[in-house]
Coordinates of C-alpha atoms and ligand atoms in Angstrom, one line a residue:
M19 CA 18.1 -34.4 -20.6
G20 CA 16.0 -37.5 -21.1
V21 CA 13.0 -38.3 -23.2
T22 CA 10.6 -37.2 -20.6
H23 CA 12.0 -33.8 -20.5
A24 CA 11.8 -33.5 -24.3
V25 CA 8.1 -34.3 -24.0
V26 CA 7.7 -31.7 -21.3
K27 CA 9.5 -29.2 -23.4
E28 CA 7.3 -29.8 -26.3
A29 CA 4.2 -29.5 -24.1
W30 CA 5.5 -26.2 -22.8
E31 CA 6.0 -24.9 -26.3
K32 CA 2.3 -25.6 -26.9
V33 CA 1.4 -23.9 -23.7
Q34 CA 3.4 -20.9 -24.7
A35 CA 1.7 -20.7 -28.0
E36 CA -1.6 -20.8 -26.3
L37 CA -0.5 -18.1 -23.8
E38 CA 0.7 -15.9 -26.6
R39 CA -2.8 -16.2 -28.0
T40 CA -4.6 -15.4 -24.8
I41 CA -2.5 -12.6 -23.3
G42 CA -1.5 -11.0 -26.6
E43 CA 1.7 -11.0 -28.5
Q44 CA 3.2 -8.0 -26.9
N45 CA 2.6 -9.1 -23.3
F46 CA 3.9 -12.5 -24.2
H47 CA 7.2 -11.2 -25.6
L48 CA 7.7 -8.9 -22.8
Y49 CA 7.0 -11.1 -19.9
L50 CA 6.9 -14.8 -20.8
K51 CA 9.2 -15.4 -23.7
N52 CA 12.3 -15.7 -21.5
T53 CA 11.1 -18.5 -19.4
L54 CA 11.6 -22.2 -19.5
I55 CA 9.9 -25.2 -18.1
V56 CA 11.5 -27.2 -15.3
Q57 CA 8.6 -29.6 -14.4
L58 CA 5.2 -30.0 -15.8
N59 CA 2.8 -32.6 -14.4
P60 CA -0.6 -32.6 -12.6
D61 CA 1.1 -31.9 -9.2
I62 CA 3.3 -29.1 -10.3
A63 CA 4.2 -26.7 -13.0
E64 CA 7.6 -25.2 -12.3
I65 CA 8.7 -22.4 -14.5
G66 CA 12.3 -21.0 -14.7
V67 CA 12.6 -17.2 -14.8
P68 CA 15.7 -14.9 -14.8
N69 CA 15.2 -13.2 -11.5
L70 CA 12.9 -12.7 -8.5
T71 CA 11.4 -9.5 -9.7
I72 CA 10.2 -11.2 -12.9
A73 CA 9.0 -14.2 -10.9
D74 CA 6.8 -11.9 -8.7
F75 CA 5.6 -9.9 -11.6
V76 CA 4.6 -12.8 -13.7
E77 CA 3.0 -14.6 -10.8
D78 CA 1.0 -11.5 -10.0
R79 CA -0.2 -10.9 -13.4
F80 CA -0.3 -14.1 -15.3
A81 CA -0.7 -17.0 -12.9
N82 CA -4.3 -17.6 -13.9
D83 CA -3.6 -17.3 -17.6
I84 CA -0.7 -19.8 -17.3
M85 CA -2.8 -22.3 -15.4
A86 CA -5.7 -21.9 -17.9
S87 CA -3.4 -22.4 -20.9
I88 CA -1.9 -25.5 -19.3
E89 CA -5.3 -26.9 -18.7
R90 CA -6.4 -26.3 -22.3
V91 CA -3.3 -27.9 -23.7
Q92 CA -2.6 -30.7 -21.2
G93 CA -6.1 -31.4 -20.0
Y94 CA -5.2 -30.9 -16.3
R95 CA -4.7 -28.0 -14.0
P96 CA -1.5 -28.5 -11.9
A97 CA -2.0 -28.3 -8.2
T98 CA 0.8 -25.8 -7.7
L99 CA 2.5 -23.2 -9.8
K100 CA 6.1 -22.5 -8.9
F101 CA 8.6 -20.1 -10.2
S102 CA 12.3 -20.7 -9.8
I103 CA 15.3 -18.6 -10.6
N104 CA 17.2 -20.1 -13.5
G105 CA 21.0 -19.4 -13.6
H106 CA 21.2 -19.6 -17.4
L107 CA 18.3 -17.2 -18.0
F108 CA 19.8 -14.9 -15.3
R109 CA 23.1 -14.7 -17.0
R110 CA 21.6 -14.3 -20.4
L111 CA 19.6 -11.3 -19.2
R112 CA 22.6 -9.8 -17.5
E113 CA 24.6 -10.1 -20.7
R114 CA 21.9 -8.4 -22.7
E115 CA 21.7 -5.7 -20.2
R116 CA 25.4 -5.1 -20.2
A117 CA 25.4 -4.9 -23.9
N118 CA 22.7 -2.3 -23.8
R119 CA 24.3 -0.3 -21.1
D120 CA 27.4 0.5 -23.3
E121 CA 30.3 1.6 -21.2
R122 CA 28.5 1.8 -17.9
P123 CA 29.7 -0.4 -15.0
V124 CA 27.7 -3.4 -14.2
D125 CA 25.2 -2.9 -11.4
P126 CA 24.8 -5.5 -8.7
A127 CA 21.8 -7.4 -9.7
P128 CA 18.7 -7.0 -11.8
E129 CA 16.4 -7.5 -8.8
A130 CA 17.9 -4.4 -7.1
P131 CA 14.6 -2.9 -5.9
R132 CA 14.3 -5.7 -3.4
T133 CA 17.7 -5.1 -1.8
T134 CA 17.5 -2.6 1.0
P135 CA 20.0 0.2 0.6
R136 CA 22.2 1.1 3.5
R137 CA 21.2 -0.8 6.6
E138 CA 21.7 1.5 9.6
P139 CA 23.1 -0.4 12.5
I140 CA 20.5 -0.2 15.3
P141 CA 21.9 -0.7 18.8
R142 CA 21.2 -4.2 19.9
R143 CA 20.0 -3.5 23.4
R144 CA 17.2 -1.2 22.1
L145 CA 16.3 -3.5 19.2
N146 CA 15.4 -6.1 21.8
A147 CA 13.0 -3.7 23.4
Q148 CA 11.3 -3.0 20.1
V149 CA 8.1 -5.0 19.4
F150 CA 7.9 -4.1 15.8
N151 CA 10.8 -4.7 13.5
L152 CA 11.4 -1.1 12.3
N153 CA 11.8 -1.0 8.6
P154 CA 15.4 0.2 8.0
R155 CA 14.2 1.7 4.7
Y156 CA 12.0 4.2 6.7
R157 CA 14.5 6.9 7.5
L158 CA 14.3 10.6 7.7
D159 CA 17.3 11.1 5.4
N160 CA 15.5 9.3 2.5
F161 CA 12.2 11.0 3.0
V162 CA 11.5 13.1 0.0
V163 CA 10.3 16.6 1.1
G164 CA 7.9 18.9 -0.7
P165 CA 5.0 21.3 0.0
S166 CA 2.7 18.3 0.7
N167 CA 4.7 17.1 3.7
K168 CA 7.2 19.7 4.7
L169 CA 5.7 20.8 7.9
A170 CA 5.3 17.2 9.2
F171 CA 8.8 16.4 8.1
N172 CA 10.4 19.4 9.8
C173 CA 8.6 18.6 13.0
A174 CA 9.7 15.0 12.8
V175 CA 13.3 16.1 12.5
E176 CA 12.9 18.4 15.5
V177 CA 11.4 15.7 17.5
A178 CA 14.1 13.3 16.6
T179 CA 16.7 15.8 17.6
R180 CA 15.2 17.2 20.8
P181 CA 12.6 14.8 22.0
G182 CA 10.2 16.1 24.5
R183 CA 11.3 19.7 24.1
T184 CA 9.3 21.3 21.3
Y185 CA 6.3 19.6 19.9
N186 CA 4.5 17.4 22.4
P187 CA 2.5 15.5 21.4
M188 CA 3.3 15.5 17.8
F189 CA 0.3 14.3 15.7
I190 CA 0.6 13.5 12.1
Y191 CA -2.4 12.7 9.9
G192 CA -3.1 12.0 6.3
G193 CA -4.6 9.5 3.9
C194 CA -3.3 6.0 3.2
G195 CA 0.1 5.6 1.7
L196 CA 1.3 9.2 2.2
G197 CA 4.2 8.5 4.5
K198 CA 2.8 8.4 8.1
T199 CA 4.5 5.2 9.0
H200 CA 7.7 6.2 7.2
L201 CA 7.9 9.4 9.3
L202 CA 7.1 7.7 12.6
Q203 CA 9.6 4.9 12.0
G204 CA 12.1 7.4 10.7
I205 CA 11.9 9.2 14.0
A206 CA 12.3 5.9 15.9
N207 CA 15.2 4.8 13.8
A208 CA 16.9 8.2 14.2
L209 CA 16.4 8.2 18.0
L210 CA 17.6 4.6 18.4
Q211 CA 20.7 5.6 16.5
R212 CA 21.5 9.0 17.9
H213 CA 20.0 8.8 21.4
E214 CA 20.9 5.3 22.3
N215 CA 20.3 5.9 26.0
L216 CA 16.7 7.0 25.4
H217 CA 14.0 4.3 25.7
T218 CA 12.0 4.7 22.5
L219 CA 9.1 2.5 21.6
Y220 CA 7.2 2.3 18.3
V221 CA 3.9 0.4 18.3
S222 CA 0.6 0.4 16.4
A223 CA -2.6 1.3 18.2
E224 CA -3.8 -2.2 17.5
Y225 CA -0.9 -3.6 19.4
F226 CA -1.6 -1.2 22.3
V227 CA -5.2 -2.3 22.4
N228 CA -4.4 -6.0 22.3
Q229 CA -1.8 -5.7 25.0
Y230 CA -4.2 -3.8 27.2
V231 CA -6.9 -6.3 26.8
Q232 CA -4.5 -9.1 27.5
A233 CA -3.2 -7.3 30.6
L234 CA -6.8 -6.9 31.8
T235 CA -7.7 -10.6 31.4
S236 CA -4.5 -11.9 32.9
N237 CA -4.5 -9.4 35.8
A238 CA -1.2 -7.8 34.6
I239 CA -2.3 -4.3 34.3
E240 CA 0.5 -3.0 36.5
Q241 CA 3.1 -4.5 34.3
F242 CA 1.3 -3.1 31.3
R243 CA 1.4 0.4 32.8
A244 CA 5.0 0.1 33.9
R245 CA 5.9 -0.8 30.4
F246 CA 4.2 2.0 28.6
R247 CA 4.7 4.7 31.2
N248 CA 8.5 4.3 31.7
L249 CA 9.5 5.4 28.3
D250 CA 11.3 8.4 27.0
V251 CA 9.6 8.3 23.6
L252 CA 6.3 6.6 22.8
I253 CA 5.3 6.4 19.2
V254 CA 1.8 5.1 18.3
D255 CA 0.8 4.5 14.7
D256 CA -2.7 4.2 13.2
I257 CA -4.6 5.9 16.1
H258 CA -7.8 5.6 14.2
F259 CA -7.9 2.0 15.1
L260 CA -9.1 3.1 18.6
R261 CA -12.4 4.2 17.2
G262 CA -15.2 3.3 19.5
K263 CA -12.9 1.4 21.9
E264 CA -13.7 3.4 25.0
K265 CA -11.7 1.6 27.6
S266 CA -8.5 1.5 25.5
Q267 CA -9.0 5.2 24.8
E268 CA -9.2 5.9 28.5
E269 CA -6.0 3.9 29.1
L270 CA -4.2 5.7 26.3
L271 CA -5.3 9.0 27.7
H272 CA -3.7 8.2 31.1
T273 CA -0.6 6.8 29.4
L274 CA -0.2 10.1 27.5
A275 CA -0.8 12.2 30.6
A276 CA 1.7 10.2 32.7
L277 CA 4.3 10.5 30.0
E278 CA 3.7 14.2 29.4
T279 CA 4.0 15.2 33.1
Q280 CA 7.5 13.7 33.0
G281 CA 8.3 15.6 29.8
K282 CA 8.5 12.5 27.7
Q283 CA 7.9 12.7 23.9
I284 CA 4.8 11.4 22.3
V285 CA 4.3 10.9 18.6
L286 CA 1.0 9.8 17.0
A287 CA -0.4 9.2 13.6
S288 CA -3.8 8.7 12.2
D289 CA -5.7 8.9 8.9
L290 CA -7.8 11.9 10.1
H291 CA -7.4 15.1 12.0
P292 CA -8.0 14.6 15.7
K293 CA -11.2 16.5 15.6
E294 CA -12.5 14.5 12.7
L295 CA -12.0 11.2 14.5
E296 CA -15.4 9.7 15.2
E297 CA -16.3 7.9 18.4
F298 CA -13.3 9.3 20.2
K299 CA -13.4 10.7 23.7
Q300 CA -13.3 14.4 23.6
S301 CA -10.7 14.6 26.3
L302 CA -8.4 12.4 24.1
Q303 CA -9.1 14.6 21.0
S304 CA -8.2 17.7 23.0
R305 CA -5.0 16.1 24.1
F306 CA -4.1 15.2 20.6
V307 CA -4.3 18.8 19.5
Q308 CA -2.3 20.3 22.4
G309 CA 1.0 20.0 20.7
M310 CA 1.7 20.1 17.0
V311 CA -0.7 18.7 14.4
A312 CA 0.7 18.3 10.9
Q313 CA -0.9 17.0 7.8
L314 CA 0.5 14.8 5.0
N315 CA -1.1 15.6 1.6
T316 CA -0.9 14.0 -1.8
P317 CA 2.3 15.2 -3.4
Q318 CA 2.1 17.6 -6.4
F319 CA 4.0 17.3 -9.7
D320 CA 7.5 18.5 -8.5
T321 CA 7.5 16.3 -5.5
R322 CA 6.3 13.4 -7.5
L323 CA 9.2 14.0 -9.9
A324 CA 11.7 14.0 -7.0
L325 CA 10.0 10.9 -5.5
I326 CA 10.2 9.0 -8.7
K327 CA 13.8 9.8 -9.2
S328 CA 14.7 8.8 -5.7
K329 CA 12.7 5.6 -5.8
L330 CA 14.1 4.4 -9.1
G331 CA 17.6 4.3 -7.6
P332 CA 19.8 2.1 -9.8
H333 CA 16.9 1.7 -12.3
R334 CA 17.0 5.3 -13.1
E335 CA 19.1 4.9 -16.2
R336 CA 16.4 2.7 -17.8
F337 CA 13.9 5.6 -17.5
P338 CA 14.6 8.4 -20.0
D339 CA 13.7 11.9 -18.7
G340 CA 10.6 12.1 -20.9
V341 CA 9.3 8.9 -19.3
V342 CA 10.0 10.2 -15.8
S343 CA 8.1 13.4 -16.3
F344 CA 5.3 11.5 -18.0
L345 CA 5.0 9.3 -14.9
A346 CA 5.2 12.3 -12.6
E347 CA 2.4 13.8 -14.6
K348 CA 0.2 10.7 -14.6
L349 CA 0.7 9.1 -11.2
D350 CA -1.2 11.6 -9.1
C351 CA -1.9 8.8 -6.6
N352 CA -0.6 8.1 -3.1
I353 CA 3.1 7.2 -2.7
R354 CA 2.5 3.6 -1.9
E355 CA 0.8 3.1 -5.2
L356 CA 3.4 5.1 -7.0
E357 CA 6.0 2.8 -5.7
G358 CA 3.9 -0.2 -6.9
Y359 CA 3.9 1.2 -10.4
L360 CA 7.6 1.9 -10.4
T361 CA 8.3 -1.6 -9.3
Q362 CA 6.2 -3.0 -12.1
L363 CA 7.8 -0.7 -14.6
S364 CA 11.3 -1.6 -13.3
A365 CA 10.4 -5.3 -13.8
L366 CA 9.3 -4.5 -17.3
A367 CA 12.6 -2.7 -17.9
A368 CA 14.6 -5.6 -16.5
M369 CA 12.7 -7.9 -18.8
T370 CA 13.3 -6.0 -22.0
G371 CA 16.9 -5.4 -20.9
D372 CA 16.6 -2.0 -22.5
K373 CA 15.6 1.6 -21.8
L374 CA 11.8 2.0 -21.6
S375 CA 10.2 3.9 -24.4
L376 CA 7.4 6.3 -23.9
P377 CA 4.8 4.4 -25.9
L378 CA 5.6 1.2 -24.0
V379 CA 5.2 3.0 -20.7
Q380 CA 2.0 4.5 -21.8
Q381 CA 0.6 1.2 -22.7
A382 CA 1.9 -0.5 -19.5
L383 CA 0.3 2.3 -17.4
T384 CA -3.1 2.0 -19.1
D385 CA -2.9 -1.7 -18.4
F386 CA -1.9 -1.2 -14.7
L387 CA -4.6 1.4 -14.2
A388 CA -7.2 -1.0 -15.6
H389 CA -6.1 -3.6 -13.1
R390 CA -6.2 -1.1 -10.3
R391 CA -9.8 -0.2 -11.0
R392 CA -10.8 -3.8 -10.8
L393 CA -9.2 -4.0 -7.4
V394 CA -12.2 -2.4 -5.7
E395 CA -14.8 -5.0 -5.2
L396 CA -18.5 -4.4 -4.6
S397 CA -18.2 -6.1 -1.3
D398 CA -15.5 -3.7 -0.2
I399 CA -17.8 -0.9 -1.0
E400 CA -20.5 -2.5 0.9
N401 CA -18.3 -2.9 4.0
V402 CA -17.1 0.7 4.2
V403 CA -20.7 2.0 3.6
I404 CA -22.0 -0.3 6.4
A405 CA -19.3 0.9 8.8
H406 CA -20.0 4.5 8.0
F407 CA -23.8 4.7 7.9
G408 CA -24.4 2.1 10.6
V409 CA -26.8 0.1 8.5
T410 CA -26.7 -3.7 8.1
S411 CA -25.9 -5.7 5.1
E412 CA -29.5 -7.0 5.1
Q413 CA -30.9 -3.5 5.0
L414 CA -28.6 -2.5 2.2
H415 CA -29.7 -5.5 0.1
G416 CA -33.3 -5.2 1.0
R417 CA -36.2 -3.1 -0.2
V418 CA -36.8 -0.9 2.9
R419 CA -37.0 2.8 1.9
K420 CA -36.1 4.4 5.1
R421 CA -34.1 7.6 4.4
N422 CA -30.7 6.7 5.8
I423 CA -30.8 3.2 4.3
A424 CA -31.8 4.5 0.9
I425 CA -29.0 7.0 1.0
A426 CA -26.5 4.3 2.0
R427 CA -27.7 2.2 -0.8
Q428 CA -27.4 5.0 -3.3
V429 CA -23.9 5.9 -2.1
C430 CA -22.9 2.2 -2.7
M431 CA -24.2 2.4 -6.2
Y432 CA -22.5 5.7 -6.8
L433 CA -19.1 4.4 -5.6
A434 CA -19.6 1.2 -7.6
R435 CA -20.0 3.3 -10.7
Q436 CA -17.0 5.4 -10.0
L437 CA -14.6 2.8 -8.7
T438 CA -15.4 -0.5 -10.5
Q439 CA -16.0 -1.6 -14.0
H440 CA -19.1 -3.6 -13.2
S441 CA -22.0 -3.0 -15.5
L442 CA -25.2 -1.2 -14.3
K443 CA -26.9 -4.6 -14.3
E444 CA -24.3 -6.2 -12.1
I445 CA -24.4 -3.3 -9.7
G446 CA -28.1 -3.3 -9.5
R447 CA -28.2 -7.1 -8.9
F448 CA -25.6 -6.9 -6.2
F449 CA -27.4 -4.1 -4.2
G450 CA -30.8 -5.6 -3.7
G451 CA -31.9 -6.8 -7.1
K452 CA -32.6 -3.4 -8.5
N453 CA -32.8 -2.8 -12.2
H454 CA -30.3 -0.7 -14.0
T455 CA -32.5 2.4 -14.1
T456 CA -32.3 2.5 -10.3
V457 CA -28.5 2.5 -10.5
V458 CA -28.5 5.3 -13.0
F459 CA -30.9 7.2 -10.8
A460 CA -28.8 6.7 -7.7
E461 CA -25.7 7.8 -9.5
Q462 CA -27.4 11.0 -10.7
K463 CA -28.9 11.6 -7.3
I464 CA -25.7 11.4 -5.4
T465 CA -23.8 13.4 -8.1
S466 CA -26.2 16.3 -7.6
A467 CA -26.6 15.9 -3.9
I468 CA -22.8 16.2 -3.5
E469 CA -22.9 19.6 -5.1
E470 CA -25.2 21.0 -2.5
D471 CA -24.1 19.0 0.6
P472 CA -20.5 19.4 1.6
E473 CA -20.9 16.9 4.4
L474 CA -22.1 14.2 1.9
K475 CA -19.2 15.2 -0.3
A476 CA -16.7 14.7 2.5
T477 CA -18.3 11.4 3.4
V478 CA -18.1 10.1 -0.2
N479 CA -14.5 11.2 -0.5
R480 CA -13.6 9.6 2.8
L481 CA -15.1 6.3 1.8
S482 CA -13.2 6.5 -1.5
R483 CA -10.0 7.1 0.4
Q484 CA -10.8 4.1 2.6
L485 CA -11.2 2.0 -0.5
N486 CA -7.7 3.2 -1.5
A487 CA -9.0 5.0 -4.5
P488 CA -8.6 8.6 -5.5
E489 CA -11.4 11.0 -4.3
T490 CA -14.5 10.7 -6.5
A491 CA -16.5 13.8 -5.6
Ligands
LIG507 P1 1.0 5.5 5.5 O1 1.6 5.0 6.8 O2 0.7 6.9 5.5 O3 -0.1 4.7 4.9 P2 3.6 4.7 4.5 O4 4.5 5.5 5.5 O5 3.5 3.3 4.7 O6 2.2 5.4 4.4 O7 4.2 5.1 3.0 C1 3.9 4.3 1.9 C2 5.1 4.1 1.1 O8 5.5 5.3 0.5 C3 6.3 3.6 1.9 O9 7.1 2.7 1.1 C4 7.1 4.9 2.1 O10 8.5 4.7 2.2 C5 6.8 5.7 0.9 N1 6.8 7.2 1.1 C6 5.8 7.9 1.6 N2 6.2 9.2 1.7 C7 7.5 9.3 1.2 C8 8.4 10.3 1.1 N3 8.1 11.6 1.3 N4 9.6 10.0 0.6 C9 9.9 8.8 0.3 N5 9.1 7.7 0.4 C10 7.9 8.0 0.9
LIG508 MG1 0.9 3.3 8.0

């Protein structure tokens, strides 16, 4: 290693000291101590880390801090920041893990959460017919069942066993991250495996619409129809995408009718109950409810416990029982988020090379939750409110006092108070240069209006869900 590298190493040590100061000693020791510098110049900062999980994690959380520290120490901000896996660090972490794991056998790799478990062989011929790459992780046999999803799961199993016989159409609905896509693709994967001769197709509603529009413009509607009507099983995800798209809805209606008269299976999923879908043809809504409608709910404690245990897989041993039940208690969110937290915590465990202690997990969780709140932006709130109330951005930011505009504005402020950490002043400034008393008033107004008006309450909760946040009202 030449002189230049010695210089780089010394610079990196200064950057590390600076980082330790900015992100705090504990964070630094957990996340950034076991790193080394590969290159450092105005074009690139390349940092060696022990494994991919850590690379992703550090990049997500500390990329900005790293760049800022380099800038303060070196006087420039590298054009790119890159993480590479370093063999030496990798082995060192492995050894430490092995030492900590006593007599247990060595598990394959620290970045285990990225490796997919058993990959089910999907027959080639059918795979070619698939538009979407079905996720091999989405299977019925690894779907964790509890009161929140039991009905939907049982129906899915029935459909996958006897397609076209019992529940037709089968309609699954529920909020974001609760397992709709997992169930739908689980059905598709099972069918492709067990009923190889059946022609099964899984698509998103968006794909259906795009294909339809393309077929119309290229005069290929016959081919389009031949494709979607000569199936044994049609599975369409995210039906809510069809909102307000009248012609596509009409086409889907005919597609479903054509399939049903031949006794073919249809499976659909959406974020809302068919009757709650706005700007949908009534005839389509009626068809949706003709078969079986099953809801997916947020899982309760026992199911969360089972989910966590199942999702941790090989990382389970790093999570003492007390930590697992603490997590099941705290993480009353959707399952996608729950997986996100578990991945981060597994990364944390991989970094410390040891079992996670309860205080550490408590601190990490507080930290994650703080990050999550900041994820909702004022402009996101604005967008969902505009879509729901049918007002324009201009009206929202303006001073017009028309009733529906005023309510839309107040709902914005209310949501901003619940879901972001912006100050009253910032919220007021964003929504039309109001002063902070207006924001306080709006918050109080909506809080009390919700008590008396179940419709408003449902609206506010739905908007929160769209923003991927827990219900607020
Ligand atoms: P949705 O389509 O409803 O937004 P997804 O099906 O994408 O939700 O689920 C989000 C994540 O949660 C996926 O990784 C999925 O595997 C997981 N998940 C959801 N429900 C379950 C369950 N009951 N058992 C195991 N994993 C689940
Ligand atoms: Mg989905």
